[in-house]
């Protein structure tokens, strides 16, 4: 077994994964796991661990051999869909998953997305992670894919999905890990974006608390529970982590939209020399698991959102906390020959649109941020075709934060144009 080639190891892992898929038909929880492996980066939990441990010889490999196998697989498969083999390693059993988690680095360190938590971790510092968004006007959904542009056969890796929900006084964009489940009671729910009545201010909500409880007082806790549940026992499930504001264009002057972002979960020190951004290590426990054993298999009861009246709606930083990072859109230049506003998207944007933007840090001299960091584009978004948009992001933003900010462009803003 020690002399097995890497190719044969990966073939065996794929066969093992297929076996897991067949076994997963036996229960509701395993069905959810199976759907998640198809839809996004990696499963959160290794299913049916006891069965796999008994049936698979892979679960009892010596630790040294197991470490060598996973290291070789991780180093050889750096891009999707081939990187799915790393996911298969994490799905074998608990020992495989723990070693895989130790070996696989964060996007900031390696520039790659592997596990679901990667979507909430900061991107790389140098080259951005390049993605694209596909809009479906019929279903009011927005799908974020990993890749430069759409590929033939639509086999690109789905990272996140959002559904636009219009309400009487606002618009919600519910963000999920999968494209067919936008319930806030699901463990695929990762957050949402909510607009005000005019569509000029947007609030970004995260489903999990910011790292290390640094900004506990910025959180706006909500409790979600089934209507038949008399005494809810769930922790806070929605936290305000940022706002996106568009300036009103009262005089109707020509020019692109002007936007400002405040990221309460990221301190401005993150872009200073030697600074770091909060990096979560795990997704929160699923709502369904928190409800167990109260949660019934029917699972379609209404979900009630409770906002504590004692909690302030506007984030307020606790004593000793640091100033939040602010972003602004990079000012375009007027092109006399083309008679339009222009930005250098380095070939990633090909269609003129009022939605196109680039975000850079909005800092003061007292922040001691280098000129190079101030000029670095942290997030850029733009149109390349009908209902197709590119989205490139880098440190200190995560894929979830970048996607939420980009979604704000898809709401109607007559007062800003």
Short mmCIF file of C-alpha atoms in Angstrom, two decimals:
data_model
loop_
_atom_site.label_atom_id
_atom_site.label_comp_id
_atom_site.label_asym_id
_atom_site.label_seq_id
_atom_site.Cartn_x
_atom_site.Cartn_y
_atom_site.Cartn_z
CA UNK A 1 0.00 0.00 0.00
CA UNK A 2 2.91 2.33 0.73
CA UNK A 3 4.12 2.03 -2.86
CA UNK A 4 0.78 2.93 -4.39
CA UNK A 5 0.97 5.72 -6.96
CA UNK A 6 -0.74 9.02 -6.27
CA UNK A 7 -3.03 8.37 -9.22
CA UNK A 8 -4.26 5.09 -7.79
CA UNK A 9 -4.75 6.69 -4.38
CA UNK A 10 -6.96 9.39 -5.87
CA UNK A 11 -8.88 6.80 -7.88
CA UNK A 12 -9.54 4.83 -4.70
CA UNK A 13 -10.66 8.00 -2.91
CA UNK A 14 -13.10 8.82 -5.69
CA UNK A 15 -14.52 5.31 -5.52
CA UNK A 16 -14.83 5.68 -1.77
CA UNK A 17 -16.65 8.98 -2.24
CA UNK A 18 -19.09 7.32 -4.64
CA UNK A 19 -19.73 4.67 -2.04
CA UNK A 20 -20.44 7.33 0.55
CA UNK A 21 -22.91 8.93 -1.86
CA UNK A 22 -24.82 5.65 -2.17
CA UNK A 23 -24.87 5.09 1.59
CA UNK A 24 -26.06 8.64 2.15
CA UNK A 25 -29.52 7.80 0.80
CA UNK A 26 -30.35 6.16 4.11
CA UNK A 27 -31.10 9.27 6.14
CA UNK A 28 -32.14 12.92 5.95
CA UNK A 29 -28.90 14.20 7.43
CA UNK A 30 -26.78 12.28 4.96
CA UNK A 31 -28.97 13.51 2.10
CA UNK A 32 -28.14 17.05 3.11
CA UNK A 33 -24.42 16.19 3.19
CA UNK A 34 -24.60 14.65 -0.25
CA UNK A 35 -26.31 17.71 -1.74
CA UNK A 36 -23.71 19.98 -0.18
CA UNK A 37 -20.82 18.11 -1.78
CA UNK A 38 -22.42 18.71 -5.16
CA UNK A 39 -23.18 22.34 -4.58
CA UNK A 40 -20.32 24.00 -2.77
CA UNK A 41 -16.77 23.73 -1.60
CA UNK A 42 -16.81 20.85 0.89
CA UNK A 43 -19.01 19.07 3.43
CA UNK A 44 -18.99 20.37 6.99
CA UNK A 45 -19.05 16.94 8.58
CA UNK A 46 -17.93 13.45 7.62
CA UNK A 47 -21.18 11.45 7.48
CA UNK A 48 -21.82 7.95 8.73
CA UNK A 49 -18.44 7.87 10.45
CA UNK A 50 -19.03 4.67 12.41
CA UNK A 51 -20.11 2.75 9.28
CA UNK A 52 -17.15 4.03 7.28
CA UNK A 53 -14.68 3.21 10.06
CA UNK A 54 -15.90 -0.38 10.11
CA UNK A 55 -16.14 -0.89 6.36
CA UNK A 56 -13.16 1.04 4.99
CA UNK A 57 -9.50 0.03 5.40
CA UNK A 58 -8.58 3.67 4.74
CA UNK A 59 -9.76 4.67 8.19
CA UNK A 60 -7.05 2.61 9.91
CA UNK A 61 -3.95 3.82 8.05
CA UNK A 62 -0.84 4.68 10.13
CA UNK A 63 -0.75 8.44 10.89
CA UNK A 64 2.61 8.95 9.14
CA UNK A 65 1.36 7.32 5.93
CA UNK A 66 -1.93 9.17 6.12
CA UNK A 67 -0.13 12.50 6.53
CA UNK A 68 2.06 11.79 3.50
CA UNK A 69 -0.91 10.78 1.32
CA UNK A 70 -2.96 13.87 2.11
CA UNK A 71 0.04 16.19 1.69
CA UNK A 72 0.73 14.76 -1.76
CA UNK A 73 -2.91 15.03 -2.77
CA UNK A 74 -3.19 18.63 -1.52
CA UNK A 75 -0.02 19.73 -3.33
CA UNK A 76 -0.96 18.07 -6.63
CA UNK A 77 -4.59 19.20 -6.92
CA UNK A 78 -4.63 23.00 -6.73
CA UNK A 79 -7.61 23.88 -8.94
CA UNK A 80 -11.23 22.82 -9.21
CA UNK A 81 -12.67 20.37 -10.18
CA UNK A 82 -9.54 18.28 -9.54
CA UNK A 83 -9.31 19.73 -6.03
CA UNK A 84 -12.43 17.78 -5.16
CA UNK A 85 -10.06 14.93 -4.25
CA UNK A 86 -8.97 16.96 -1.21
CA UNK A 87 -12.65 17.12 -0.25
CA UNK A 88 -12.90 13.34 -0.56
CA UNK A 89 -10.00 13.02 1.88
CA UNK A 90 -11.85 15.13 4.43
CA UNK A 91 -14.98 12.99 3.99
CA UNK A 92 -13.44 9.58 4.75
CA UNK A 93 -13.60 9.71 8.55
CA UNK A 94 -12.75 11.91 11.52
CA UNK A 95 -8.98 11.16 11.51
CA UNK A 96 -8.71 11.95 7.80
CA UNK A 97 -10.71 15.13 8.25
CA UNK A 98 -8.58 16.41 11.14
CA UNK A 99 -5.33 15.84 9.27
CA UNK A 100 -6.75 17.40 6.10
CA UNK A 101 -7.80 20.49 8.06
CA UNK A 102 -4.27 20.80 9.45
CA UNK A 103 -2.66 20.55 6.02
CA UNK A 104 -5.02 22.75 4.02
CA UNK A 105 -4.16 26.41 4.53
CA UNK A 106 -6.48 29.43 4.53
CA UNK A 107 -7.13 31.41 1.31
CA UNK A 108 -4.90 34.18 2.66
CA UNK A 109 -1.99 31.74 2.89
CA UNK A 110 -2.47 29.64 -0.24
CA UNK A 111 -4.92 31.54 -2.45
CA UNK A 112 -7.25 28.54 -2.76
CA UNK A 113 -10.80 27.74 -1.60
CA UNK A 114 -11.42 24.27 -0.20
CA UNK A 115 -13.79 24.06 2.78
CA UNK A 116 -17.00 26.06 3.34
CA UNK A 117 -15.28 28.14 6.02
CA UNK A 118 -12.88 29.34 3.28
CA UNK A 119 -15.74 31.51 2.04
CA UNK A 120 -15.65 33.50 5.29
CA UNK A 121 -11.87 33.76 5.55
CA UNK A 122 -9.83 36.66 4.08
CA UNK A 123 -8.56 36.26 0.53
CA UNK A 124 -4.89 36.33 -0.52
CA UNK A 125 -2.84 39.49 -0.03
CA UNK A 126 -1.23 39.60 -3.46
CA UNK A 127 -3.21 38.22 -6.39
CA UNK A 128 -7.03 38.33 -6.07
CA UNK A 129 -9.37 35.36 -6.18
CA UNK A 130 -11.31 35.66 -9.43
CA UNK A 131 -14.99 34.72 -9.57
CA UNK A 132 -18.08 35.55 -11.59
CA UNK A 133 -21.76 36.05 -10.81
CA UNK A 134 -24.62 34.73 -12.94
CA UNK A 135 -27.97 36.51 -12.56
CA UNK A 136 -31.26 34.74 -13.20
CA UNK A 137 -33.98 37.38 -13.61
CA UNK A 138 -36.79 34.82 -13.64
CA UNK A 139 -36.03 33.35 -10.21
CA UNK A 140 -34.36 36.51 -8.80
CA UNK A 141 -31.29 34.48 -7.90
CA UNK A 142 -27.58 35.27 -8.12
CA UNK A 143 -24.98 32.49 -8.27
CA UNK A 144 -21.31 33.07 -7.41
CA UNK A 145 -18.93 30.73 -9.22
CA UNK A 146 -15.21 30.13 -8.82
CA UNK A 147 -13.46 30.90 -12.11
CA UNK A 148 -12.40 33.55 -14.59
CA UNK A 149 -15.45 33.35 -16.86
CA UNK A 150 -18.25 30.81 -17.43
CA UNK A 151 -16.89 27.59 -18.90
CA UNK A 152 -18.54 25.29 -21.40
CA UNK A 153 -20.84 22.75 -19.84
CA UNK A 154 -21.39 24.95 -16.77
CA UNK A 155 -19.14 22.74 -14.64
CA UNK A 156 -17.70 25.62 -12.64
CA UNK A 157 -17.64 25.43 -8.86
CA UNK A 158 -20.59 27.07 -7.13
CA UNK A 159 -19.46 29.03 -4.08
CA UNK A 160 -22.50 30.98 -2.88
CA UNK A 161 -26.04 31.72 -4.00
CA UNK A 162 -28.45 34.55 -3.17
CA UNK A 163 -32.14 35.16 -3.69
CA UNK A 164 -33.66 38.64 -3.92
CA UNK A 165 -36.80 39.05 -1.82
CA UNK A 166 -38.78 42.29 -2.13
CA UNK A 167 -40.66 43.47 0.92
CA UNK A 168 -42.89 46.47 1.60
CA UNK A 169 -40.18 48.66 3.10
CA UNK A 170 -36.92 46.97 2.07
CA UNK A 171 -35.25 44.35 -0.10
CA UNK A 172 -33.46 41.27 1.24
CA UNK A 173 -30.77 39.21 -0.46
CA UNK A 174 -30.69 35.87 1.39
CA UNK A 175 -27.28 34.19 0.94
CA UNK A 176 -26.87 30.41 1.03
CA UNK A 177 -24.24 27.76 0.34
CA UNK A 178 -26.58 26.04 -2.12
CA UNK A 179 -28.77 27.24 -4.97
CA UNK A 180 -31.96 25.43 -3.97
CA UNK A 181 -32.39 26.21 -0.27
CA UNK A 182 -32.67 29.79 0.98
CA UNK A 183 -34.38 29.06 4.29
CA UNK A 184 -32.84 30.87 7.24
CA UNK A 185 -33.57 27.75 9.30
CA UNK A 186 -31.20 25.71 7.13
CA UNK A 187 -27.57 25.05 7.97
CA UNK A 188 -26.74 26.27 4.47
CA UNK A 189 -27.79 29.82 5.43
CA UNK A 190 -24.71 32.05 5.78
CA UNK A 191 -26.12 35.59 5.96
CA UNK A 192 -28.11 38.25 4.17
CA UNK A 193 -28.03 41.77 2.78
CA UNK A 194 -30.90 44.17 3.57
CA UNK A 195 -31.61 47.54 1.97
CA UNK A 196 -33.50 50.55 3.24
CA UNK A 197 -36.63 51.84 1.51
CA UNK A 198 -34.73 54.03 -1.01
CA UNK A 199 -32.09 51.45 -1.78
CA UNK A 200 -29.35 53.83 -0.67
CA UNK A 201 -28.12 51.96 2.42
CA UNK A 202 -27.51 48.25 2.84
CA UNK A 203 -26.71 46.26 5.96
CA UNK A 204 -24.69 43.04 5.80
CA UNK A 205 -25.68 40.33 8.29
CA UNK A 206 -23.54 37.29 9.10
CA UNK A 207 -24.99 34.09 10.50
CA UNK A 208 -22.10 33.69 12.93
CA UNK A 209 -20.48 35.89 15.53
CA UNK A 210 -17.28 37.73 14.56
CA UNK A 211 -14.01 36.11 15.55
CA UNK A 212 -12.70 36.17 19.11
CA UNK A 213 -15.72 38.22 20.26
CA UNK A 214 -13.81 41.36 19.29
CA UNK A 215 -16.90 43.30 18.37
CA UNK A 216 -19.61 41.71 20.41
CA UNK A 217 -21.42 45.00 20.86
CA UNK A 218 -21.64 45.49 17.08
CA UNK A 219 -23.78 42.40 16.79
CA UNK A 220 -27.51 42.64 16.40
CA UNK A 221 -28.65 39.31 17.72
CA UNK A 222 -31.77 37.63 16.42
CA UNK A 223 -33.45 34.49 17.61
CA UNK A 224 -34.98 32.12 15.11
CA UNK A 225 -37.25 29.30 16.18
CA UNK A 226 -40.23 27.30 15.05
CA UNK A 227 -43.55 28.87 15.91
CA UNK A 228 -44.62 25.86 18.00
CA UNK A 229 -41.53 26.11 20.15
CA UNK A 230 -42.62 27.91 23.33
CA UNK A 231 -39.24 28.53 24.90
CA UNK A 232 -36.57 29.25 22.28
CA UNK A 233 -33.06 28.23 23.26
CA UNK A 234 -31.13 29.38 20.24
CA UNK A 235 -28.19 31.79 20.29
CA UNK A 236 -28.00 34.94 18.19
CA UNK A 237 -28.08 34.10 14.50
CA UNK A 238 -27.70 37.42 12.65
CA UNK A 239 -24.84 39.83 13.29
CA UNK A 240 -24.29 43.18 11.61
CA UNK A 241 -20.80 43.07 10.11
CA UNK A 242 -20.94 45.95 7.63
CA UNK A 243 -22.87 48.61 5.77
CA UNK A 244 -22.84 49.80 2.17
CA UNK A 245 -24.02 53.34 1.45
CA UNK A 246 -24.70 55.01 -1.91
CA UNK A 247 -24.62 58.80 -2.13
CA UNK A 248 -27.76 60.53 -3.30
CA UNK A 249 -27.48 62.21 -6.70
CA UNK A 250 -29.88 65.07 -6.05
CA UNK A 251 -28.65 67.22 -8.97
CA UNK A 252 -28.75 64.25 -11.39
CA UNK A 253 -25.19 64.93 -12.51
CA UNK A 254 -23.47 62.52 -14.89
CA UNK A 255 -21.11 59.98 -13.46
CA UNK A 256 -20.90 56.59 -11.77
CA UNK A 257 -22.50 55.76 -8.45
CA UNK A 258 -20.53 56.79 -5.38
CA UNK A 259 -20.45 54.17 -2.65
CA UNK A 260 -18.90 53.80 0.79
CA UNK A 261 -18.50 50.61 2.83
CA UNK A 262 -17.89 50.27 6.55
CA UNK A 263 -16.74 46.80 7.62
CA UNK A 264 -17.35 46.52 11.34
CA UNK A 265 -15.82 43.04 11.53
CA UNK A 266 -12.47 44.17 10.07
CA UNK A 267 -10.26 46.73 11.88
CA UNK A 268 -8.39 49.30 9.81
CA UNK A 269 -5.21 47.90 11.36
CA UNK A 270 -5.69 44.83 9.14
CA UNK A 271 -4.19 46.73 6.18
CA UNK A 272 -1.39 48.31 8.19
CA UNK A 273 2.07 46.77 8.12
CA UNK A 274 1.99 43.55 10.14
CA UNK A 275 -1.78 43.75 10.60
CA UNK A 276 -4.12 40.77 10.49
CA UNK A 277 -7.80 40.34 9.70
CA UNK A 278 -10.19 38.15 11.74
CA UNK A 279 -10.13 34.59 10.40
CA UNK A 280 -12.89 32.22 11.58
CA UNK A 281 -11.91 28.58 11.86
CA UNK A 282 -15.32 26.89 11.66
CA UNK A 283 -18.89 27.53 10.61
CA UNK A 284 -21.53 27.72 13.35
CA UNK A 285 -23.53 24.68 14.35
CA UNK A 286 -26.54 24.17 12.13
CA UNK A 287 -29.90 25.41 13.32
CA UNK A 288 -31.45 21.99 12.80
CA UNK A 289 -28.89 20.43 15.14
CA UNK A 290 -29.50 23.11 17.75
CA UNK A 291 -33.23 22.33 17.63
CA UNK A 292 -32.72 18.59 18.07
CA UNK A 293 -34.60 16.71 19.45
CA UNK A 294 -37.34 19.34 19.21
CA UNK A 295 -36.97 19.54 15.44
CA UNK A 296 -39.43 17.21 13.71
CA UNK A 297 -38.90 15.49 10.39
CA UNK A 298 -41.69 17.56 8.86
CA UNK A 299 -39.52 20.65 9.26
CA UNK A 300 -41.76 23.07 7.35
CA UNK A 301 -43.15 25.05 10.26
CA UNK A 302 -42.95 28.84 10.09
CA UNK A 303 -39.74 30.41 11.32
CA UNK A 304 -40.08 33.45 13.56
CA UNK A 305 -37.43 36.17 13.83
CA UNK A 306 -37.20 37.91 17.19
CA UNK A 307 -35.12 41.07 17.58
CA UNK A 308 -34.44 42.01 21.17
CA UNK A 309 -35.71 45.58 21.75
CA UNK A 310 -32.82 46.19 24.12
CA UNK A 311 -30.25 45.68 21.37
CA UNK A 312 -29.18 48.74 19.41
CA UNK A 313 -29.71 48.48 15.68
CA UNK A 314 -26.64 50.57 14.89
CA UNK A 315 -23.30 48.86 15.58
CA UNK A 316 -21.40 50.45 18.47
CA UNK A 317 -17.85 49.42 19.22
CA UNK A 318 -16.95 48.27 22.68
CA UNK A 319 -14.28 50.08 24.71
CA UNK A 320 -10.79 49.32 23.47
CA UNK A 321 -11.97 48.03 20.11
CA UNK A 322 -10.34 49.29 16.95
CA UNK A 323 -11.65 51.55 14.23
CA UNK A 324 -13.44 49.64 11.44
CA UNK A 325 -12.08 49.45 7.92
CA UNK A 326 -13.74 51.81 5.43
CA UNK A 327 -13.77 51.32 1.65
CA UNK A 328 -14.63 53.77 -1.13
CA UNK A 329 -15.04 53.35 -4.85
CA UNK A 330 -12.02 54.33 -6.90
CA UNK A 331 -12.65 57.53 -8.83
CA UNK A 332 -12.88 56.88 -12.60
CA UNK A 333 -11.48 59.20 -15.23
CA UNK A 334 -13.41 60.77 -18.07
CA UNK A 335 -12.34 59.50 -21.50
CA UNK A 336 -12.83 62.26 -24.07
CA UNK A 337 -12.73 60.01 -27.12
CA UNK A 338 -15.09 57.39 -25.73
CA UNK A 339 -17.20 59.99 -23.93
CA UNK A 340 -17.59 57.82 -20.85
CA UNK A 341 -16.13 57.21 -17.40
CA UNK A 342 -13.33 54.64 -17.41
CA UNK A 343 -11.49 52.43 -14.92
CA UNK A 344 -8.65 50.00 -15.55
CA UNK A 345 -10.17 46.58 -14.85
CA UNK A 346 -7.21 44.81 -16.50
CA UNK A 347 -9.44 43.01 -18.99
CA UNK A 348 -11.84 41.59 -16.40
CA UNK A 349 -14.73 43.92 -17.34
CA UNK A 350 -15.81 44.39 -20.97
CA UNK A 351 -19.26 46.03 -20.88
CA UNK A 352 -19.94 49.58 -19.72
CA UNK A 353 -22.41 49.64 -16.82
CA UNK A 354 -23.36 51.89 -13.93
CA UNK A 355 -22.85 48.84 -11.71
CA UNK A 356 -19.11 48.56 -12.45
CA UNK A 357 -16.87 49.58 -9.55
CA UNK A 358 -13.53 49.17 -7.82
CA UNK A 359 -13.14 49.53 -4.05
CA UNK A 360 -10.00 50.78 -2.29
CA UNK A 361 -9.28 51.59 1.34
CA UNK A 362 -10.55 54.95 2.60
CA UNK A 363 -7.91 55.94 5.16
CA UNK A 364 -6.52 59.02 6.85
CA UNK A 365 -2.82 59.93 7.22
CA UNK A 366 -3.09 59.04 10.91
CA UNK A 367 -3.82 55.41 9.99
CA UNK A 368 -0.23 54.92 8.77
CA UNK A 369 -1.23 52.90 5.72
CA UNK A 370 1.35 52.75 2.95
CA UNK A 371 0.58 54.43 -0.43
CA UNK A 372 0.82 51.03 -2.13
CA UNK A 373 -1.88 49.61 0.16
CA UNK A 374 -4.08 52.63 -0.42
CA UNK A 375 -3.95 52.12 -4.20
CA UNK A 376 -4.55 48.38 -4.05
CA UNK A 377 -7.98 47.36 -5.37
CA UNK A 378 -9.60 45.21 -2.68
CA UNK A 379 -12.78 44.39 -4.60
CA UNK A 380 -13.73 44.94 -8.22
CA UNK A 381 -17.00 44.10 -9.90
CA UNK A 382 -18.16 44.57 -13.47
CA UNK A 383 -20.24 43.36 -16.38
CA UNK A 384 -18.94 41.06 -19.11
CA UNK A 385 -22.20 39.98 -20.76
CA UNK A 386 -25.93 39.69 -20.36
CA UNK A 387 -26.53 38.80 -16.70
CA UNK A 388 -22.86 37.82 -16.24
CA UNK A 389 -20.56 39.82 -13.95
CA UNK A 390 -17.03 39.28 -12.70
CA UNK A 391 -16.10 39.67 -9.03
CA UNK A 392 -12.46 39.71 -7.90
CA UNK A 393 -11.55 40.13 -4.26
CA UNK A 394 -8.49 40.01 -2.05
CA UNK A 395 -7.39 40.43 1.56
CA UNK A 396 -8.88 41.53 3.93
CA UNK A 397 -12.29 40.69 2.39
CA UNK A 398 -13.77 37.20 2.34
CA UNK A 399 -15.83 35.74 -0.50
CA UNK A 400 -18.99 36.17 1.57
CA UNK A 401 -18.28 39.84 2.32
CA UNK A 402 -17.34 40.59 -1.28
CA UNK A 403 -20.45 38.83 -2.59
CA UNK A 404 -22.71 40.74 -0.19
CA UNK A 405 -21.21 44.10 -1.23
CA UNK A 406 -21.56 43.20 -4.92
CA UNK A 407 -25.21 42.21 -4.45
CA UNK A 408 -26.01 45.77 -3.41
CA UNK A 409 -25.50 46.81 -7.04
CA UNK A 410 -28.50 44.74 -8.16
CA UNK A 411 -31.08 46.72 -6.21
CA UNK A 412 -32.89 49.64 -7.84
CA UNK A 413 -31.39 53.03 -6.95
CA UNK A 414 -33.19 55.79 -8.87
CA UNK A 415 -32.08 58.41 -6.34
CA UNK A 416 -28.39 57.60 -6.87
CA UNK A 417 -28.16 57.72 -10.66
#
